[in-house]
CSV table of C-alpha atoms and ligand atoms in Angstrom, one decimal:
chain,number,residue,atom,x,y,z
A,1,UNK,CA,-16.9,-3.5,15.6
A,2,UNK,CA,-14.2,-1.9,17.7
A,3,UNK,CA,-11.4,-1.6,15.7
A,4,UNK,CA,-7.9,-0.4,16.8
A,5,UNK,CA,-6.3,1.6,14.0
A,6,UNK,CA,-2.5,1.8,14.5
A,7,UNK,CA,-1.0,5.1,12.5
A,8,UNK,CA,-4.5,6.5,12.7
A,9,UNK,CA,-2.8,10.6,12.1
A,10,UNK,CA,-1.2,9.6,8.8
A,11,UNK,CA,-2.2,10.2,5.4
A,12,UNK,CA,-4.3,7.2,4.8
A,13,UNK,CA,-5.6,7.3,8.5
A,14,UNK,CA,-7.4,10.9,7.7
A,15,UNK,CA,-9.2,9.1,5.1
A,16,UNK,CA,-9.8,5.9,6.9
A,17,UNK,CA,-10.5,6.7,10.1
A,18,UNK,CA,-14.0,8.7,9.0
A,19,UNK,CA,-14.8,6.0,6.7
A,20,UNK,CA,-15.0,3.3,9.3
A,21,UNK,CA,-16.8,5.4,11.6
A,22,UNK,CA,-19.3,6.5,9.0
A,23,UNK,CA,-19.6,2.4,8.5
A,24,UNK,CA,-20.6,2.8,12.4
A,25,UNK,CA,-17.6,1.3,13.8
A,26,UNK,CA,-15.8,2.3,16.7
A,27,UNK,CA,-12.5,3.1,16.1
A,28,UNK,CA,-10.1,3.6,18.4
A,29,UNK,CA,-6.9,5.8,17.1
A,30,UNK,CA,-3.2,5.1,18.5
A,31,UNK,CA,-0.4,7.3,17.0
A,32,UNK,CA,2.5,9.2,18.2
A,33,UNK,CA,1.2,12.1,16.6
A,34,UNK,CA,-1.8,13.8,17.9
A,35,UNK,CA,-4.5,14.3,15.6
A,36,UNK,CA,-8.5,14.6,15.0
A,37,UNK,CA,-8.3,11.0,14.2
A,38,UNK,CA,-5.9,9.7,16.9
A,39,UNK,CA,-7.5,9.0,20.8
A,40,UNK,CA,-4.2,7.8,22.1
A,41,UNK,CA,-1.3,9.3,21.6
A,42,UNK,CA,1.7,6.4,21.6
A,43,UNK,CA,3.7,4.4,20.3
A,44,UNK,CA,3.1,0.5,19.0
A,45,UNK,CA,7.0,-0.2,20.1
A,46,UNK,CA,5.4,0.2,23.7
A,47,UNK,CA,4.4,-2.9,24.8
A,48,UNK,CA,2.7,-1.2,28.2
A,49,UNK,CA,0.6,0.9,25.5
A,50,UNK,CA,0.0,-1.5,23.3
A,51,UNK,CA,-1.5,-4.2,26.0
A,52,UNK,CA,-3.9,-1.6,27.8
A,53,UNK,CA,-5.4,0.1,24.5
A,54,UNK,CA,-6.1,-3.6,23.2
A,55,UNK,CA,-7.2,-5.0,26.7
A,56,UNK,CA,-9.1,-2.1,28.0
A,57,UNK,CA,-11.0,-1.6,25.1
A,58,UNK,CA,-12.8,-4.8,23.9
A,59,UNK,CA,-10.8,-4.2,20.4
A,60,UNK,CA,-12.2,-6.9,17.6
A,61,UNK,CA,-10.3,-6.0,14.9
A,62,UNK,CA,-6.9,-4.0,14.2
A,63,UNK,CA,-6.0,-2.1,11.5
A,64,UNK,CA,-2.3,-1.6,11.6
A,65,UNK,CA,-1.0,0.9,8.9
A,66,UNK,CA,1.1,2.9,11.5
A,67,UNK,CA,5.0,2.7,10.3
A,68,UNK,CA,7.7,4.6,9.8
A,69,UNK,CA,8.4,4.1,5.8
A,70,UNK,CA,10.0,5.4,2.6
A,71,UNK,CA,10.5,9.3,3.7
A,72,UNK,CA,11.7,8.2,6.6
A,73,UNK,CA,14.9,6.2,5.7
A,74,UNK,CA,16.7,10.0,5.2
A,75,UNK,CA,16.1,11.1,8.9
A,76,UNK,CA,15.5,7.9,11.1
A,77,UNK,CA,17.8,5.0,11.7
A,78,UNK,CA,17.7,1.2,10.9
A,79,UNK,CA,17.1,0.5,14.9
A,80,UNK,CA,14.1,3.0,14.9
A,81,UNK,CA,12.9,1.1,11.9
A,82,UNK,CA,13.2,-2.3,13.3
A,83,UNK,CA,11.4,-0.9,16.7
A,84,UNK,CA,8.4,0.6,15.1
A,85,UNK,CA,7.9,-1.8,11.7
A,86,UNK,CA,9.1,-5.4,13.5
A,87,UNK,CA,8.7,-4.6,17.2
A,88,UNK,CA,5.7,-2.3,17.1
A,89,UNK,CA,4.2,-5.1,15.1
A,90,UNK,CA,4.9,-8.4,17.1
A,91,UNK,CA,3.7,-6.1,20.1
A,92,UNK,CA,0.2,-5.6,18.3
A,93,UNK,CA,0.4,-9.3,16.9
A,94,UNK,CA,1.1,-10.6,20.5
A,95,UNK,CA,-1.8,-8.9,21.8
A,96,UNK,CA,-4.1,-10.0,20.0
A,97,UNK,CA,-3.8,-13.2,20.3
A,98,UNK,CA,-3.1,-13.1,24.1
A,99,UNK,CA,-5.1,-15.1,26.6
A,100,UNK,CA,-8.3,-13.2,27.1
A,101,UNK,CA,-7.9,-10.9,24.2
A,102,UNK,CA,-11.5,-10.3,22.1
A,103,UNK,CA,-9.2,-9.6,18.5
A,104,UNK,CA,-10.5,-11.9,15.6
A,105,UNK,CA,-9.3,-9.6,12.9
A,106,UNK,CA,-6.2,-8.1,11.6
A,107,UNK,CA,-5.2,-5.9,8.5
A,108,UNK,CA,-1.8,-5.2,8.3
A,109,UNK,CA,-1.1,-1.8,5.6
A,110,UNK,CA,2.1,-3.2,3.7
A,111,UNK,CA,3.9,-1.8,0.7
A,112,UNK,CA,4.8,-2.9,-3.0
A,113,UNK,CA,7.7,-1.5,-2.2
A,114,UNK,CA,9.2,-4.7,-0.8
A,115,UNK,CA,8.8,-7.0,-4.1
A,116,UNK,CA,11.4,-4.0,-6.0
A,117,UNK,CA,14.6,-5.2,-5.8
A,118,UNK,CA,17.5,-3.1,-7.1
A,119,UNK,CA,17.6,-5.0,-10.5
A,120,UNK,CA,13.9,-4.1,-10.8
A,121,UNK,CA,14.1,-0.3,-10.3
A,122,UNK,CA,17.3,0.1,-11.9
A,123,UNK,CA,14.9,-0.6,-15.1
A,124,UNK,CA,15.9,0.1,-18.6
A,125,UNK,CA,18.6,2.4,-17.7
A,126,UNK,CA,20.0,-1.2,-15.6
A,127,UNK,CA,19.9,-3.3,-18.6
A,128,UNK,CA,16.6,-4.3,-17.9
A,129,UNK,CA,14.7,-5.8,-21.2
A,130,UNK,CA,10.8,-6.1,-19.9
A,131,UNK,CA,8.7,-4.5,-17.1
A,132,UNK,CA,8.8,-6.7,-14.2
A,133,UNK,CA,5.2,-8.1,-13.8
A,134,UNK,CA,4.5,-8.4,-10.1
A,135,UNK,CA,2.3,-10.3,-8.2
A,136,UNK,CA,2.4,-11.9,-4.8
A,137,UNK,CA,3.8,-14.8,-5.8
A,138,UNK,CA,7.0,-12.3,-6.8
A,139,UNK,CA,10.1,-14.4,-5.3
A,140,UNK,CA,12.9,-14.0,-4.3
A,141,UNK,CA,12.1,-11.0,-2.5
A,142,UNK,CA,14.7,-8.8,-2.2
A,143,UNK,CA,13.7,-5.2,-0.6
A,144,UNK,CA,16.0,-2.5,-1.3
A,145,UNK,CA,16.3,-0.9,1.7
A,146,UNK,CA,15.8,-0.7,5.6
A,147,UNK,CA,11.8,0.1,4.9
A,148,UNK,CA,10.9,-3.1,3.0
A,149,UNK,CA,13.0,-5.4,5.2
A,150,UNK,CA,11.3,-4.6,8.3
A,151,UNK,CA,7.6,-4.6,6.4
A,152,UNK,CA,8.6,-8.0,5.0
A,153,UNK,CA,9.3,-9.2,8.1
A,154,UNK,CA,6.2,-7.7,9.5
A,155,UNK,CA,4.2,-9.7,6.9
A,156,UNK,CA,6.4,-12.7,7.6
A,157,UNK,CA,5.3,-12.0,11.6
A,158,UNK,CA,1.6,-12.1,10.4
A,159,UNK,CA,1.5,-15.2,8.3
A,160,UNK,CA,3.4,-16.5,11.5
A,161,UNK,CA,0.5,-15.2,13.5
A,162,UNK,CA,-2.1,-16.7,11.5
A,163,UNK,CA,0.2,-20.3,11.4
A,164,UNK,CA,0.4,-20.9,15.1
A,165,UNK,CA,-2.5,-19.3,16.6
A,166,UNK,CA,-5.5,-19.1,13.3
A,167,UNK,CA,-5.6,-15.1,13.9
A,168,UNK,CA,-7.2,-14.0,10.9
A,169,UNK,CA,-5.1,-11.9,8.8
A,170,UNK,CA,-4.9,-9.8,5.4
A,171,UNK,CA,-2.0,-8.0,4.4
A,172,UNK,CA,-2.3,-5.2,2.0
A,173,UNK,CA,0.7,-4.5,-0.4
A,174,UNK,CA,-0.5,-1.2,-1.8
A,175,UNK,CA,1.0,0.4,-4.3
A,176,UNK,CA,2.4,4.2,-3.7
A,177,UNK,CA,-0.6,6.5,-2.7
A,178,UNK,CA,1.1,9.5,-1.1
A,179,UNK,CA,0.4,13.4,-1.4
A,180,UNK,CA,3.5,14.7,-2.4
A,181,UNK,CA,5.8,15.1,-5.2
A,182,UNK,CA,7.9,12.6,-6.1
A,183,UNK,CA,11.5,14.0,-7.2
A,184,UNK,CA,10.9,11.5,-10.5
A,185,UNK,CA,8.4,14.9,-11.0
A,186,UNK,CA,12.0,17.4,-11.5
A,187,UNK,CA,14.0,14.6,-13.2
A,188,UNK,CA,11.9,14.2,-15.8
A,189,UNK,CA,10.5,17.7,-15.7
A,190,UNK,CA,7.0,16.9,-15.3
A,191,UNK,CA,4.3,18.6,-13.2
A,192,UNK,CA,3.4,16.8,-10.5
A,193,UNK,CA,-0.5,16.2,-11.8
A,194,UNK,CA,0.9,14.6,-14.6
A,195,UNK,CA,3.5,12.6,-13.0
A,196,UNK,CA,0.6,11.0,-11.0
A,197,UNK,CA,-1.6,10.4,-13.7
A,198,UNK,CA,1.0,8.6,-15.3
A,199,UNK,CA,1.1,6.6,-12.0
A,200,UNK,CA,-1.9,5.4,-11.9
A,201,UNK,CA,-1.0,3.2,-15.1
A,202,UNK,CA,0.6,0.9,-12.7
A,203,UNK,CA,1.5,1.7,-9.6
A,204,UNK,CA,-0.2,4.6,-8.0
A,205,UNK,CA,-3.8,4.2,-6.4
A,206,UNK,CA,-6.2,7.3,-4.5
A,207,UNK,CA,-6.0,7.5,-1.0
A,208,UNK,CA,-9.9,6.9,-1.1
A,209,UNK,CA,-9.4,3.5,-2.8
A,210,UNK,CA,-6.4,2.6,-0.2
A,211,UNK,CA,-9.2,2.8,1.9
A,212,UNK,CA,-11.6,1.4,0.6
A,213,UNK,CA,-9.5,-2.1,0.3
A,214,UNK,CA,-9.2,-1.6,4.1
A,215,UNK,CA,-12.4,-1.9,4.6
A,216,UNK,CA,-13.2,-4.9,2.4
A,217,UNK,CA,-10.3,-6.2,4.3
A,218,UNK,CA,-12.0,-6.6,7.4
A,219,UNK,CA,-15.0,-7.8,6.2
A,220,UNK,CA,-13.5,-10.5,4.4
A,221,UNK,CA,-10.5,-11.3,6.9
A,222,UNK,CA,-12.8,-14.2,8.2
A,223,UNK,CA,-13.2,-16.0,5.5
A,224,UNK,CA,-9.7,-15.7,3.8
A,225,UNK,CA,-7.8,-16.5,7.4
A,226,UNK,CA,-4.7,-15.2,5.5
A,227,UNK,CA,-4.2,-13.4,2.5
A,228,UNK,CA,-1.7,-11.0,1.2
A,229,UNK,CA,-2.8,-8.7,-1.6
A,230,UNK,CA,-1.6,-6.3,-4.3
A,231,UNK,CA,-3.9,-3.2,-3.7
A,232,UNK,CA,-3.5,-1.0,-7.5
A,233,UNK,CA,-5.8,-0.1,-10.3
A,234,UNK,CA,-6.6,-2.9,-12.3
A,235,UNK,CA,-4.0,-3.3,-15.1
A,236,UNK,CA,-5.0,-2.5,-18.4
A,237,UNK,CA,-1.7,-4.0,-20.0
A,238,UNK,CA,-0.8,-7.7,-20.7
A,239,UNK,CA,2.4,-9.8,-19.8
A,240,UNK,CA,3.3,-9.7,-23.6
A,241,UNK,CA,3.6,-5.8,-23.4
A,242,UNK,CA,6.5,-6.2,-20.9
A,243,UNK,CA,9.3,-6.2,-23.2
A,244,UNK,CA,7.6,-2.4,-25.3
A,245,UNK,CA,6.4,-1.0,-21.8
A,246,UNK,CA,10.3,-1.0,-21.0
A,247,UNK,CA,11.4,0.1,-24.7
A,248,UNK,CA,8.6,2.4,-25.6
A,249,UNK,CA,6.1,2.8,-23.0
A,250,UNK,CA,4.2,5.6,-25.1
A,251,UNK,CA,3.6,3.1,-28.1
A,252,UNK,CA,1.9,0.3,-25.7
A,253,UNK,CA,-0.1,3.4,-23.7
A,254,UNK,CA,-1.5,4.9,-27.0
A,255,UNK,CA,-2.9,1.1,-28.1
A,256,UNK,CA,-4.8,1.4,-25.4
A,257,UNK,CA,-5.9,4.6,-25.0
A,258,UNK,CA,-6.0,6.1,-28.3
A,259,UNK,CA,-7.4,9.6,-26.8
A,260,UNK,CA,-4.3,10.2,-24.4
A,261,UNK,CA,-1.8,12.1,-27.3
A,262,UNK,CA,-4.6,14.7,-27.6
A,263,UNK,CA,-5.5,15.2,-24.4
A,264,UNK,CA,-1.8,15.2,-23.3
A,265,UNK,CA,-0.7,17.5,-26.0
A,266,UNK,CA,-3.6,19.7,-25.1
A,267,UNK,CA,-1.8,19.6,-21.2
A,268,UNK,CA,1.5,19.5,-22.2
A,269,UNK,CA,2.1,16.1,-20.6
A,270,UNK,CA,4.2,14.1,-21.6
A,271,UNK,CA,4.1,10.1,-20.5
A,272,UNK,CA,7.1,8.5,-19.3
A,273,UNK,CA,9.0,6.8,-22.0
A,274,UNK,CA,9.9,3.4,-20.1
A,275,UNK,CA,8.0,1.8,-17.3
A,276,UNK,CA,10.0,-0.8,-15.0
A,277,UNK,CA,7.0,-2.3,-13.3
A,278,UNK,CA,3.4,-3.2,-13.8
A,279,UNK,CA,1.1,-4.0,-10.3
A,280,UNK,CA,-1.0,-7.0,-10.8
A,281,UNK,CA,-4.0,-6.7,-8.5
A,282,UNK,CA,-6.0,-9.6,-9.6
A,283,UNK,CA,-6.0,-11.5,-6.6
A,284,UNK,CA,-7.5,-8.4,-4.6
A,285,UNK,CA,-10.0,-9.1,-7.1
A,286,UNK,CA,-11.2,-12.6,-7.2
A,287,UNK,CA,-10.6,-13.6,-3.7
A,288,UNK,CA,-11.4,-10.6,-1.7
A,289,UNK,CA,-13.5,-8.6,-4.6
A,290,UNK,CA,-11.9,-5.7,-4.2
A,291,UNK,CA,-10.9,-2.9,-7.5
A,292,UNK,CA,-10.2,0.7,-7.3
A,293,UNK,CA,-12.1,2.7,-8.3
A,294,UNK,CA,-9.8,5.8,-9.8
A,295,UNK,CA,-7.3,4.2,-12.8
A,296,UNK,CA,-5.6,5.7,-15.6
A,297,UNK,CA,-8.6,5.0,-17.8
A,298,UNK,CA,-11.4,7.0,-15.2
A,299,UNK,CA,-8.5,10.0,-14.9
A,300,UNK,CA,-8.1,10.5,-18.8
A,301,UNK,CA,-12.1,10.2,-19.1
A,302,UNK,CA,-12.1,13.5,-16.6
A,303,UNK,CA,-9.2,15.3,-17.9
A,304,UNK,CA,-11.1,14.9,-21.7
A,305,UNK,CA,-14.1,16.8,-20.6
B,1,NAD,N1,1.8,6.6,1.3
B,1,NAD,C1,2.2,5.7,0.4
B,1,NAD,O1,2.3,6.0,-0.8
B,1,NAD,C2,2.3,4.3,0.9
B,1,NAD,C3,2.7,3.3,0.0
B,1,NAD,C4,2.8,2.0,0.4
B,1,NAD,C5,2.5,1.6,1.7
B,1,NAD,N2,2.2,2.6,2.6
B,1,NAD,C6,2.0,2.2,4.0
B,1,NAD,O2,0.8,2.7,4.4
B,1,NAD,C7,0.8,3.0,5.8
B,1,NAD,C8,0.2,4.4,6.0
B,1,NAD,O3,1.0,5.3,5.3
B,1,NAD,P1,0.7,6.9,5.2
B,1,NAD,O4,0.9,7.3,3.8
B,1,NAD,O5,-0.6,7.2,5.9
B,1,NAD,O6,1.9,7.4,6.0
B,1,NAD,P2,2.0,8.6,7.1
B,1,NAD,O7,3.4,8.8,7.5
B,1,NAD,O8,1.2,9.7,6.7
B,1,NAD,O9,1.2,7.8,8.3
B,1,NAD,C9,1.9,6.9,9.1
B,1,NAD,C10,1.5,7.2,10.5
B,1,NAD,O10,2.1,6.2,11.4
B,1,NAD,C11,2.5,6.9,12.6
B,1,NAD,N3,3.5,6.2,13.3
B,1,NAD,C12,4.8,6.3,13.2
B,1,NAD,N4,5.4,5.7,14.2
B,1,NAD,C13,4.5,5.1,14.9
B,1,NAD,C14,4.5,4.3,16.1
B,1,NAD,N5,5.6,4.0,16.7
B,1,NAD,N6,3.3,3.9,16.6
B,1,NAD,C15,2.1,4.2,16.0
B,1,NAD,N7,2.0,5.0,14.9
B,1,NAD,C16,3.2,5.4,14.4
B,1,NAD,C17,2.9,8.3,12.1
B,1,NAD,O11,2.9,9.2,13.2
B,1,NAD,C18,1.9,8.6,11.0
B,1,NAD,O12,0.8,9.3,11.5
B,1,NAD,C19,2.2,2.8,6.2
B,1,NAD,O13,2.3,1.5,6.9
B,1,NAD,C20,3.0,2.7,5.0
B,1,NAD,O14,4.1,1.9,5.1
B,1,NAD,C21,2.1,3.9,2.2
């Protein structure tokens, strides 16, 4: 297929980009930001750009994970957000379902991010008396901040999409999948290794897997027509562990993973004691049959050896 891939010099793009092309796709990248990956260097907030590299290159399919998101909200403004997340969107959206345009597939890269509300991430220390369970049914949604409004209304522009002209879309609302520390790491005086680990209990996937639900994205996108998925490692907790996970998140971990004390103590980890939020990714897996591969159980199994 030629595919278009929006935000193709980012962290997920490194990894996606290859992947795709290995598949034998033809992938055409378009970012502001030069890179190996990236063949056209501009931005999806340009309509001009946007129109030729769809038009001019027979593009099937787009992958759209370019954004401006959470590190972002420090040093760019609301407006910047709006053109690049909303704009940059519609203008990719609009293309491809203009007269004459050959696009019959879209994956759109969301986030988790917009399903935490305040009340949610304020967690234990907010009064909070269970883990919020989330799945995509999650409503109201309430995003926190200038990042998940404007991916919100980039899903919302999608379904929309879909609605009024039968584009076929997925949107992918993964779970946090970035390189760098998180300053949770400092609070809680934690290496960064095992801040992550910790993660991947429930809301924290590999950047290989983040790709990897990409790519069954696409396949499936003609079947589904629209879909909007959770993309984290299958849960290994259960609603009824909501209320402990928030009181004693240690306790509920060690039921089911009776090895972790050892091996932590061995590390000199320490889990965190209250966890606000569990990522239910079981739609990703019976409509779309899509799991990652890397959870907290395969992590432990390699840290034990
Ligand atoms: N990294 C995470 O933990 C995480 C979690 C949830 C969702 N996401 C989403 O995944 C996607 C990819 O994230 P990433 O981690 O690779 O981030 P990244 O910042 O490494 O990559 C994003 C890319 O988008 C590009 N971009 C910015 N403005 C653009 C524009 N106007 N036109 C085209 N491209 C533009 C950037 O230059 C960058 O290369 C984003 O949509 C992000 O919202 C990421």
């Amino acid at each position: 297929m030629r595919i278009l891939m929006t935000g193709s010099s980012g962290w997920l793009g490194q990894t996606l980009v290859p992947r795709l092309r290995q598949d034998g796709h033809r992938v055409f990248g378009l970012d502001p930001v030069p890179s190996a990956m990236t063949d056209i260097v501009g931005s999806i907030a340009d309509r001009d750009t946007v129109r030729r590299v769809v038009g001019d290159n027979g593009i099937e399919a787009i992958i759209h994970a370019g954004a401006l998101h959470k590190p972002h909200i420090a040093t760019r403004t609301p407006t910047d957000f709006v053109a690049v997340n909303v704009q940059g969107t519609l203008n990719l959206l609009e293309e491809a379902v203009a007269p004459g345009s050959t696009v019959g597939r879209f994956v759109m890269t969301s986030t988790t991010s917009l399903m935490i509300s305040r009340e949610v991430r304020a967690g234990r220390d907010g009064g909070a008396r269970e883990a919020a369970w989330m799945t995509e049914n999650a409503a109201p949604l309430q995003p926190r901040n200038i990042y998940g409004v404007t991916k919100y209304a980039a899903e919302n522009l999608c379904r929309l999409h879909h609605e009024l002209y039968g584009l076929a879309v997925v949107v992918l609302r993964t779970g946090r999948f970035f390189p760098e520390e998180d300053d949770m790491a400092h609070a809680i005086s934690q290496s960064d290794e095992n801040t992550k680990a910790n993660e991947l209990l429930f809301r924290r996937a590999t950047v290989e897997d983040m790709a990897e639900a990409h790519v069954a994205a696409l396949a499936r996108a003609p079947e589904l027509r629209f879909d909007n998925f959770i993309i984290a490692p299958r849960t290994p907790f259960a609603r009824a562990d909501c209320a402990e996970l928030i009181a004693d998140a240690p306790a509920v971990v060690r039921r089911y993973f009776p090895e972790y004390p050892a091996i932590y103590a061995r590390l000199g980890w320490t889990m965190f004691q209250s966890i606000d939020r569990v990522y239910d990714s079981t739609r990703a897996y019976e409509r779309m049959g899509f799991a990652c591969r890397t959870g907290f159980a395969e992590k432990l199994a390699a840290l034990g050896q």
